[in-house]
CSV table of C-alpha atoms and ligand atoms in Angstrom, one decimal:
chain,number,residue,atom,x,y,z
A,1,MET,CA,12.6,-26.0,34.4
A,2,LEU,CA,16.0,-26.0,36.2
A,3,ILE,CA,16.2,-25.4,39.9
A,4,LEU,CA,19.4,-24.9,42.0
A,5,SER,CA,18.7,-26.0,45.6
A,6,ILE,CA,20.6,-25.5,48.9
A,7,ASP,CA,20.2,-27.2,52.3
A,8,THR,CA,22.2,-26.3,55.4
A,9,SER,CA,19.7,-27.4,58.0
A,10,CYS,CA,21.9,-29.6,60.1
A,11,ASP,CA,25.4,-31.0,59.6
A,12,GLU,CA,25.5,-31.4,55.8
A,13,THR,CA,26.3,-28.6,53.4
A,14,ALA,CA,24.4,-29.5,50.3
A,15,VAL,CA,23.7,-28.1,46.8
A,16,ALA,CA,21.9,-29.7,43.9
A,17,ILE,CA,20.5,-28.9,40.5
A,18,GLY,CA,17.2,-30.5,39.4
A,19,GLN,CA,15.1,-30.5,36.3
A,20,GLY,CA,11.6,-31.5,37.3
A,21,ARG,CA,12.1,-34.8,39.2
A,22,LYS,CA,15.5,-35.4,37.5
A,23,ILE,CA,18.7,-34.7,39.5
A,24,LEU,CA,21.3,-33.3,37.2
A,25,ALA,CA,24.0,-32.6,39.8
A,26,ASN,CA,24.3,-33.2,43.5
A,27,GLU,CA,27.0,-32.3,46.0
A,28,VAL,CA,27.2,-32.9,49.8
A,29,TYR,CA,29.9,-32.0,52.3
A,30,SER,CA,29.3,-34.0,55.4
A,31,GLN,CA,30.5,-32.5,58.7
A,32,ILE,CA,30.1,-35.8,60.6
A,33,LEU,CA,33.8,-36.0,61.4
A,34,LEU,CA,33.7,-32.5,63.0
A,35,HIS,CA,30.9,-33.4,65.3
A,36,GLN,CA,31.8,-37.0,66.1
A,37,GLN,CA,34.2,-36.2,68.9
A,38,TRP,CA,31.3,-34.2,70.7
A,39,GLY,CA,28.9,-37.1,70.4
A,40,GLY,CA,26.3,-35.0,68.5
A,41,VAL,CA,25.9,-32.0,66.3
A,42,VAL,CA,27.3,-28.8,67.8
A,43,PRO,CA,25.4,-25.8,66.2
A,44,SER,CA,28.3,-23.3,66.3
A,45,ILE,CA,30.6,-25.8,64.6
A,46,ALA,CA,28.0,-26.6,62.0
A,47,LYS,CA,27.5,-22.9,61.2
A,48,LYS,CA,31.2,-22.3,60.8
A,49,ALA,CA,31.7,-25.4,58.6
A,50,HIS,CA,28.7,-24.4,56.4
A,51,GLU,CA,30.2,-21.0,55.9
A,52,GLU,CA,33.6,-22.4,55.1
A,53,LYS,CA,32.3,-25.0,52.6
A,54,ILE,CA,29.3,-23.6,50.9
A,55,ASP,CA,31.1,-21.9,48.1
A,56,LEU,CA,33.2,-24.9,47.4
A,57,VAL,CA,30.1,-27.2,47.4
A,58,LEU,CA,28.3,-24.8,45.1
A,59,GLU,CA,31.2,-24.7,42.7
A,60,THR,CA,31.6,-28.4,42.7
A,61,CYS,CA,27.9,-28.9,42.0
A,62,LEU,CA,28.0,-26.5,39.1
A,63,LYS,CA,31.0,-28.3,37.7
A,64,LYS,CA,29.2,-31.6,37.8
A,65,PHE,CA,26.2,-29.9,36.1
A,66,TYR,CA,28.5,-28.5,33.5
A,67,ARG,CA,30.0,-31.9,32.8
A,68,GLY,CA,26.6,-33.2,32.1
A,69,ARG,CA,25.5,-30.4,29.9
A,70,GLY,CA,28.7,-28.7,28.7
A,71,ALA,CA,27.7,-28.8,25.1
A,72,LEU,CA,24.8,-26.5,25.8
A,73,PHE,CA,26.9,-23.8,27.4
A,74,SER,CA,27.5,-20.5,25.5
A,75,SER,CA,30.9,-19.3,24.3
A,76,GLN,CA,30.9,-16.9,27.2
A,77,LEU,CA,31.7,-19.7,29.5
A,78,LYS,CA,35.3,-18.9,29.9
A,79,LYS,CA,34.6,-15.4,31.0
A,80,ASP,CA,32.4,-16.3,33.9
A,81,PHE,CA,31.6,-19.9,34.6
A,82,PHE,CA,29.0,-19.1,37.3
A,83,ALA,CA,27.1,-16.6,35.1
A,84,ALA,CA,27.0,-19.2,32.3
A,85,CYS,CA,25.6,-21.8,34.7
A,86,PHE,CA,23.0,-19.5,36.1
A,87,ARG,CA,21.8,-18.5,32.7
A,88,GLN,CA,20.5,-22.0,32.4
A,89,ILE,CA,19.0,-22.1,35.9
A,90,ASN,CA,15.5,-20.8,36.3
A,91,TYR,CA,15.0,-20.7,40.1
A,92,ILE,CA,16.8,-21.0,43.4
A,93,ALA,CA,15.4,-23.1,46.3
A,94,VAL,CA,16.5,-23.2,49.8
A,95,THR,CA,15.6,-25.0,53.0
A,96,GLN,CA,13.8,-22.6,55.4
A,97,GLY,CA,13.4,-25.1,58.3
A,98,PRO,CA,13.1,-27.1,60.4
A,99,GLY,CA,16.7,-27.3,61.6
A,100,LEU,CA,19.4,-25.5,63.4
A,101,ALA,CA,18.7,-21.7,63.2
A,102,ILE,CA,22.3,-20.6,62.7
A,103,ALA,CA,23.0,-23.4,60.2
A,104,LEU,CA,19.8,-22.6,58.2
A,105,GLU,CA,20.9,-19.0,58.0
A,106,VAL,CA,24.0,-19.8,56.0
A,107,GLY,CA,22.0,-21.5,53.2
A,108,ILE,CA,19.4,-18.8,53.2
A,109,LYS,CA,22.0,-16.0,53.0
A,110,LYS,CA,23.7,-17.8,50.0
A,111,ALA,CA,20.4,-18.3,48.3
A,112,LYS,CA,19.5,-14.7,48.6
A,113,GLU,CA,22.9,-13.6,47.4
A,114,LEU,CA,22.6,-15.8,44.3
A,115,ALA,CA,19.0,-14.8,43.6
A,116,GLU,CA,19.9,-11.1,43.7
A,117,LYS,CA,23.1,-11.4,41.7
A,118,TYR,CA,21.6,-13.6,38.9
A,119,HIS,CA,18.0,-12.2,39.1
A,120,LYS,CA,16.2,-15.4,40.0
A,121,LYS,CA,13.0,-16.1,41.9
A,122,LEU,CA,13.4,-17.9,45.3
A,123,LEU,CA,11.5,-20.9,46.6
A,124,ALA,CA,11.5,-21.6,50.4
A,125,ILE,CA,11.2,-25.4,51.1
A,126,ASN,CA,10.4,-27.3,54.2
A,127,HIS,CA,13.2,-29.9,54.9
A,128,LEU,CA,10.5,-32.5,55.7
A,129,GLU,CA,8.9,-32.0,52.4
A,130,GLY,CA,12.3,-32.7,51.0
A,131,HIS,CA,12.5,-36.1,52.8
A,132,ILE,CA,9.0,-36.9,51.4
A,133,TYR,CA,9.8,-35.8,47.8
A,134,SER,CA,13.2,-37.6,47.9
A,135,VAL,CA,11.3,-40.8,47.0
A,136,PHE,CA,10.2,-39.2,43.7
A,137,ALA,CA,13.6,-38.2,42.6
A,138,GLN,CA,15.0,-39.6,39.4
A,139,ASN,CA,18.5,-39.8,37.9
A,140,SER,CA,19.4,-37.6,34.9
A,141,GLN,CA,17.9,-40.2,32.6
A,142,GLY,CA,14.5,-40.1,34.3
A,143,ASN,CA,14.8,-43.4,36.2
A,144,PRO,CA,13.0,-44.7,38.0
A,145,SER,CA,9.9,-43.5,36.2
A,146,HIS,CA,7.1,-44.5,38.6
A,147,LYS,CA,4.1,-42.2,38.7
A,148,ILE,CA,3.1,-40.4,41.9
A,149,GLU,CA,-0.3,-41.6,42.9
A,150,PHE,CA,-2.5,-40.1,45.6
A,151,PRO,CA,-3.7,-40.5,48.3
A,152,LEU,CA,-0.5,-41.8,49.9
A,153,LEU,CA,0.9,-42.2,53.3
A,154,ALA,CA,4.2,-40.5,53.8
A,155,VAL,CA,6.4,-41.7,56.7
A,156,ILE,CA,9.4,-39.6,57.8
A,157,VAL,CA,12.0,-41.3,59.9
A,158,SER,CA,14.9,-39.0,60.5
A,159,GLY,CA,17.2,-37.8,63.3
A,160,GLY,CA,14.7,-35.0,64.2
A,161,HIS,CA,11.4,-36.3,63.0
A,162,THR,CA,9.0,-39.3,63.1
A,163,GLU,CA,5.8,-38.5,61.3
A,164,LEU,CA,2.9,-40.2,59.6
A,165,ILE,CA,1.4,-37.9,57.0
A,166,LEU,CA,-1.6,-38.3,54.7
A,167,MET,CA,-1.2,-36.7,51.3
A,168,LYS,CA,-4.2,-36.4,49.1
A,169,LYS,CA,-2.4,-34.2,46.5
A,170,HIS,CA,0.9,-32.5,46.0
A,171,LEU,CA,2.1,-30.2,48.8
A,172,HIS,CA,-0.9,-31.0,50.9
A,173,TYR,CA,-0.1,-32.6,54.3
A,174,GLU,CA,-2.4,-33.9,56.9
A,175,ILE,CA,-0.3,-34.9,60.0
A,176,LEU,CA,-1.8,-38.1,61.4
A,177,GLY,CA,0.8,-38.7,64.0
A,178,SER,CA,4.2,-37.6,65.1
A,179,THR,CA,6.6,-38.1,68.0
A,180,LEU,CA,5.7,-36.4,71.3
A,181,ASP,CA,9.4,-36.4,72.3
A,182,ASP,CA,12.4,-38.1,70.7
A,183,ALA,CA,12.5,-39.1,67.0
A,184,VAL,CA,13.5,-42.7,66.0
A,185,GLY,CA,16.9,-41.6,64.8
A,186,GLU,CA,17.5,-39.5,67.9
A,187,ALA,CA,16.5,-42.5,70.1
A,188,LEU,CA,19.0,-44.7,68.3
A,189,ASP,CA,21.7,-42.1,68.6
A,190,LYS,CA,21.0,-41.8,72.4
A,191,ALA,CA,21.0,-45.5,72.9
A,192,ALA,CA,24.3,-45.8,71.2
A,193,LYS,CA,25.6,-43.0,73.4
A,194,THR,CA,24.4,-44.7,76.5
A,195,LEU,CA,26.2,-47.8,75.4
A,196,GLY,CA,29.4,-45.8,74.9
A,197,LEU,CA,29.4,-46.2,71.1
A,198,GLY,CA,30.0,-43.4,68.6
A,199,TYR,CA,27.9,-40.9,66.7
A,200,PRO,CA,25.7,-41.1,64.7
A,201,GLY,CA,24.4,-44.1,66.6
A,202,GLY,CA,21.9,-45.5,64.0
A,203,PRO,CA,24.4,-47.2,61.7
A,204,ILE,CA,26.3,-48.6,64.7
A,205,ILE,CA,23.2,-50.0,66.3
A,206,GLU,CA,22.2,-51.5,62.9
A,207,LYS,CA,25.6,-53.2,62.5
A,208,LEU,CA,25.6,-54.7,66.0
A,209,SER,CA,22.0,-55.9,65.6
A,210,GLN,CA,22.9,-57.6,62.3
A,211,GLU,CA,25.7,-59.5,64.0
A,212,VAL,CA,23.1,-61.2,66.3
A,213,LYS,CA,20.5,-61.5,63.6
A,214,ASN,CA,18.2,-58.8,65.1
A,215,VAL,CA,17.4,-60.8,68.2
A,216,ASP,CA,15.0,-59.3,70.8
A,217,THR,CA,16.5,-60.7,73.9
A,218,TYR,CA,15.3,-58.1,76.3
A,219,HIS,CA,11.9,-57.1,74.9
A,220,PHE,CA,12.1,-53.5,76.0
A,221,PRO,CA,8.9,-51.6,76.4
A,222,ARG,CA,7.0,-50.6,73.2
A,223,PRO,CA,5.9,-47.0,74.1
A,224,MET,CA,2.3,-46.0,73.1
A,225,TRP,CA,1.6,-49.6,71.9
A,226,GLN,CA,-1.9,-49.6,73.3
A,227,ASP,CA,-2.5,-45.9,72.6
A,228,GLN,CA,-5.2,-45.4,70.0
A,229,SER,CA,-3.5,-42.3,68.5
A,230,LEU,CA,-0.9,-42.4,65.8
A,231,ASN,CA,1.6,-40.6,67.9
A,232,PHE,CA,5.0,-41.9,69.1
A,233,SER,CA,7.0,-41.5,72.2
A,234,TYR,CA,10.6,-42.8,72.3
A,235,SER,CA,11.8,-41.2,75.5
A,236,GLY,CA,10.1,-43.9,77.7
A,237,LEU,CA,12.1,-46.5,75.7
A,238,LYS,CA,15.3,-44.6,76.2
A,239,THR,CA,14.6,-44.3,80.0
A,240,ALA,CA,13.8,-48.0,80.3
A,241,PHE,CA,17.0,-48.8,78.5
A,242,TYR,CA,19.0,-46.5,80.6
A,243,TYR,CA,17.6,-48.1,83.9
A,244,TYR,CA,18.2,-51.6,82.6
A,245,LEU,CA,21.8,-50.8,81.8
A,246,ARG,CA,22.3,-49.5,85.4
A,247,HIS,CA,21.8,-53.1,86.6
A,248,LEU,CA,24.7,-54.4,84.5
A,249,ASN,CA,28.4,-54.1,85.3
A,250,GLU,CA,30.8,-53.2,82.5
A,251,ALA,CA,31.7,-56.8,81.8
A,252,GLU,CA,28.1,-57.8,81.5
A,253,LYS,CA,27.3,-54.8,79.3
A,254,ASN,CA,30.1,-55.5,77.0
A,255,GLN,CA,29.2,-59.2,76.7
A,256,GLN,CA,25.6,-58.3,76.0
A,257,LEU,CA,26.3,-55.3,73.8
A,258,LYS,CA,25.0,-56.7,70.6
A,259,GLN,CA,21.8,-58.1,72.2
A,260,LEU,CA,21.2,-54.8,74.0
A,261,ALA,CA,21.6,-52.8,70.8
A,262,SER,CA,19.4,-55.2,68.8
A,263,SER,CA,16.7,-55.4,71.4
A,264,PHE,CA,16.6,-51.6,71.5
A,265,GLN,CA,16.3,-51.4,67.7
A,266,GLU,CA,13.6,-54.0,67.6
A,267,ALA,CA,11.5,-52.1,70.2
A,268,ALA,CA,11.9,-48.8,68.3
A,269,PHE,CA,11.0,-50.3,64.9
A,270,ALA,CA,8.1,-52.4,66.3
A,271,VAL,CA,6.2,-49.3,67.3
A,272,LEU,CA,6.9,-47.6,64.1
A,273,ILE,CA,5.6,-50.5,62.1
A,274,LYS,CA,2.5,-50.9,64.3
A,275,LYS,CA,1.5,-47.3,64.0
A,276,THR,CA,2.2,-47.2,60.3
A,277,GLN,CA,0.0,-50.2,59.9
A,278,THR,CA,-2.8,-48.6,61.9
A,279,ALA,CA,-2.5,-45.4,59.7
A,280,ILE,CA,-2.9,-47.6,56.6
A,281,LYS,CA,-6.0,-49.2,58.0
A,282,GLN,CA,-7.5,-45.9,58.9
A,283,THR,CA,-6.8,-44.1,55.7
A,284,LYS,CA,-7.1,-47.1,53.3
A,285,VAL,CA,-4.2,-45.8,51.2
A,286,LYS,CA,-2.6,-48.0,48.6
A,287,THR,CA,0.8,-46.3,48.5
A,288,ILE,CA,3.3,-45.6,51.2
A,289,VAL,CA,6.5,-43.6,50.8
A,290,VAL,CA,9.2,-43.5,53.4
A,291,GLY,CA,12.1,-41.0,53.7
A,292,GLY,CA,14.7,-39.8,56.2
A,293,GLY,CA,18.1,-40.9,57.4
A,294,VAL,CA,16.8,-44.0,59.3
A,295,ILE,CA,15.5,-45.6,56.2
A,296,ALA,CA,19.1,-46.5,55.4
A,297,ASN,CA,18.5,-49.3,58.0
A,298,LYS,CA,18.1,-52.7,56.3
A,299,ARG,CA,16.1,-54.2,59.1
A,300,LEU,CA,13.6,-51.3,59.0
A,301,ARG,CA,13.3,-51.7,55.2
A,302,LEU,CA,12.6,-55.4,55.6
A,303,LEU,CA,10.0,-54.9,58.2
A,304,LEU,CA,8.3,-52.3,56.1
A,305,ARG,CA,8.5,-54.5,53.0
A,306,LEU,CA,6.8,-57.4,54.9
A,307,MET,CA,4.1,-55.1,56.1
A,308,ALA,CA,3.5,-53.7,52.6
A,309,LYS,CA,3.3,-57.2,51.2
A,310,LYS,CA,0.8,-58.3,53.9
A,311,ASN,CA,-1.4,-55.3,53.2
A,312,ASN,CA,-0.9,-55.4,49.4
A,313,LEU,CA,0.6,-51.9,49.3
A,314,LYS,CA,3.0,-50.1,46.9
A,315,LEU,CA,6.0,-49.1,49.0
A,316,ILE,CA,8.5,-46.6,47.8
A,317,PHE,CA,11.9,-45.7,49.3
A,318,PRO,CA,14.3,-43.0,48.0
A,319,PRO,CA,15.6,-44.7,44.8
A,320,TYR,CA,19.3,-43.9,45.3
A,321,TYR,CA,21.3,-44.0,48.5
A,322,TYR,CA,22.4,-40.4,48.4
A,323,LEU,CA,18.8,-39.4,48.8
A,324,VAL,CA,18.4,-41.1,52.1
A,325,GLY,CA,20.4,-38.8,54.5
A,326,ASP,CA,20.3,-35.0,54.2
A,327,ASN,CA,20.9,-33.6,50.7
A,328,ALA,CA,19.7,-30.8,48.5
A,329,ALA,CA,18.5,-33.0,45.6
A,330,MET,CA,15.3,-33.8,47.6
A,331,ILE,CA,14.9,-30.0,48.1
A,332,ALA,CA,15.1,-29.5,44.3
A,333,VAL,CA,12.4,-32.1,43.7
A,334,ALA,CA,10.0,-30.6,46.3
A,335,ALA,CA,10.9,-27.1,44.9
A,336,TYR,CA,9.8,-28.2,41.4
A,337,PHE,CA,6.3,-28.9,42.7
A,338,HIS,CA,6.3,-25.5,44.5
A,339,ALA,CA,7.4,-23.8,41.3
A,340,ARG,CA,4.6,-25.5,39.3
A,341,GLN,CA,2.2,-23.9,41.7
A,342,HIS,CA,4.0,-20.5,41.5
A,343,ARG,CA,4.8,-20.5,45.2
A,344,PHE,CA,7.7,-18.1,44.9
A,345,ILE,CA,8.9,-15.8,47.7
A,346,SER,CA,7.4,-12.3,47.0
A,347,ASP,CA,9.9,-10.3,49.1
A,348,ILE,CA,13.2,-12.0,49.5
A,349,ASN,CA,14.3,-9.5,52.2
A,350,LYS,CA,11.6,-11.0,54.4
A,351,LEU,CA,12.7,-14.6,54.0
A,352,ASP,CA,14.0,-15.8,57.3
A,353,ARG,CA,14.8,-19.2,58.8
A,354,LEU,CA,12.1,-21.1,60.6
A,355,PRO,CA,13.9,-23.6,62.9
A,356,ARG,CA,10.6,-25.1,64.1
A,357,MET,CA,8.9,-25.0,60.7
A,358,SER,CA,6.1,-27.6,60.4
A,359,LEU,CA,4.5,-29.1,57.4
B,401,KG4,O1,17.6,-37.5,57.7
B,401,KG4,P1,18.8,-37.4,58.5
B,401,KG4,O2,20.1,-37.5,57.7
B,401,KG4,O3,18.9,-36.0,59.3
B,401,KG4,C1,17.8,-35.4,59.8
B,401,KG4,O4,17.1,-34.7,59.1
B,401,KG4,O5,17.6,-35.7,61.0
B,401,KG4,O6,18.8,-38.5,59.6
B,401,KG4,C2,19.8,-38.7,60.5
B,401,KG4,C3,19.5,-39.9,61.4
B,401,KG4,C4,20.4,-40.0,62.6
B,401,KG4,O7,19.7,-40.2,63.8
B,401,KG4,C5,21.1,-41.4,62.3
B,401,KG4,O8,21.5,-42.1,63.4
B,401,KG4,C6,20.1,-42.1,61.5
B,401,KG4,O9,19.5,-41.1,60.7
B,401,KG4,N1,20.6,-43.2,60.7
B,401,KG4,C7,20.3,-44.5,60.8
B,401,KG4,C8,21.1,-45.2,59.9
B,401,KG4,N2,21.8,-44.3,59.2
B,401,KG4,C9,21.5,-43.0,59.6
B,401,KG4,N3,19.5,-45.1,61.7
B,401,KG4,C10,19.4,-46.4,61.6
B,401,KG4,N4,20.1,-47.2,60.8
B,401,KG4,C11,21.0,-46.6,59.9
B,401,KG4,N5,21.7,-47.3,59.0
B,402,ZN,ZN1,16.9,-34.6,57.3
């Protein structure tokens, strides 16, 4: 079963082709450079860039697909490359939400257009499912080959979401806890902005923290530490950080930049680890999977590994780096499990973006 997937939920224009859990082709155009000067993603710029790039990203992805499977193409290839590719593809999947409405629309429009032109069924996928299923993706050779065992705890740490989810079977999500305000990635981005650093802030904060070996000089507040729920709140940390910085003059701030960044990161991750550990105790799961852009962070990976070891858990991250940030490969993997359950869109004219789509 071959699925072509599209994701335009935020600032990456992404197309991929998957076969089951295997990723046969993947292409991403990142708009980061376009948004950097504004200190965050500007929806209208994102929409325009998606519109400008989607056909090129699609074509490049199909060419990669062809390179991997050229021998299987028919002799009609020269006449119409796209038609030859789509003869091999069974279904089209697209991210329906959550994300920026006007950005999501671009991917959905393209998916509908292709579905109509090449007579394919459509699958609408939740971007968060994508981040969860990114951990099960394989390369074209089927590696890594680990099995998916339920129940499992899925942790999403991205720019827009911080969620703890219990999965007892495929496509079945019980939200145990989520952020009440800012997500971890968003908090890191805002901290970096407050420090006058660039966008996205996560990787910059990580680098500065590494340079001082992840010290926790300031021990900023750990929001919701005592709270019995599994919810998070990062806006309190952001505010405490902001007020602390107001006491410092420019010279002090610059001198302490790395310690400030590192202490912020430690506070943010400490809560994440504590709540994840509580969720594990409550659910007694043996497997934990973690996806989303923030899992690129080596410090967070280490903290999670230590916690998994202590609790004797199997811990799974996205197996390849390109699966960490936003991409369409993860959408293809999630779509495969949708297709297995025949969850196709019955009336494609009714398919619309859901910017606040939940799991
Ligand atoms: O999953 P993602 O690419 O997009 C969303 O769906 O939100 O996540 C983007 C987030 C941003 O907040 C970015 O700062 C953060 O992931 N991020 C990192 C790192 N790389 C990206 N955070 C911490 N450390 C990193 N190395
Ligand atoms: Zn994402």
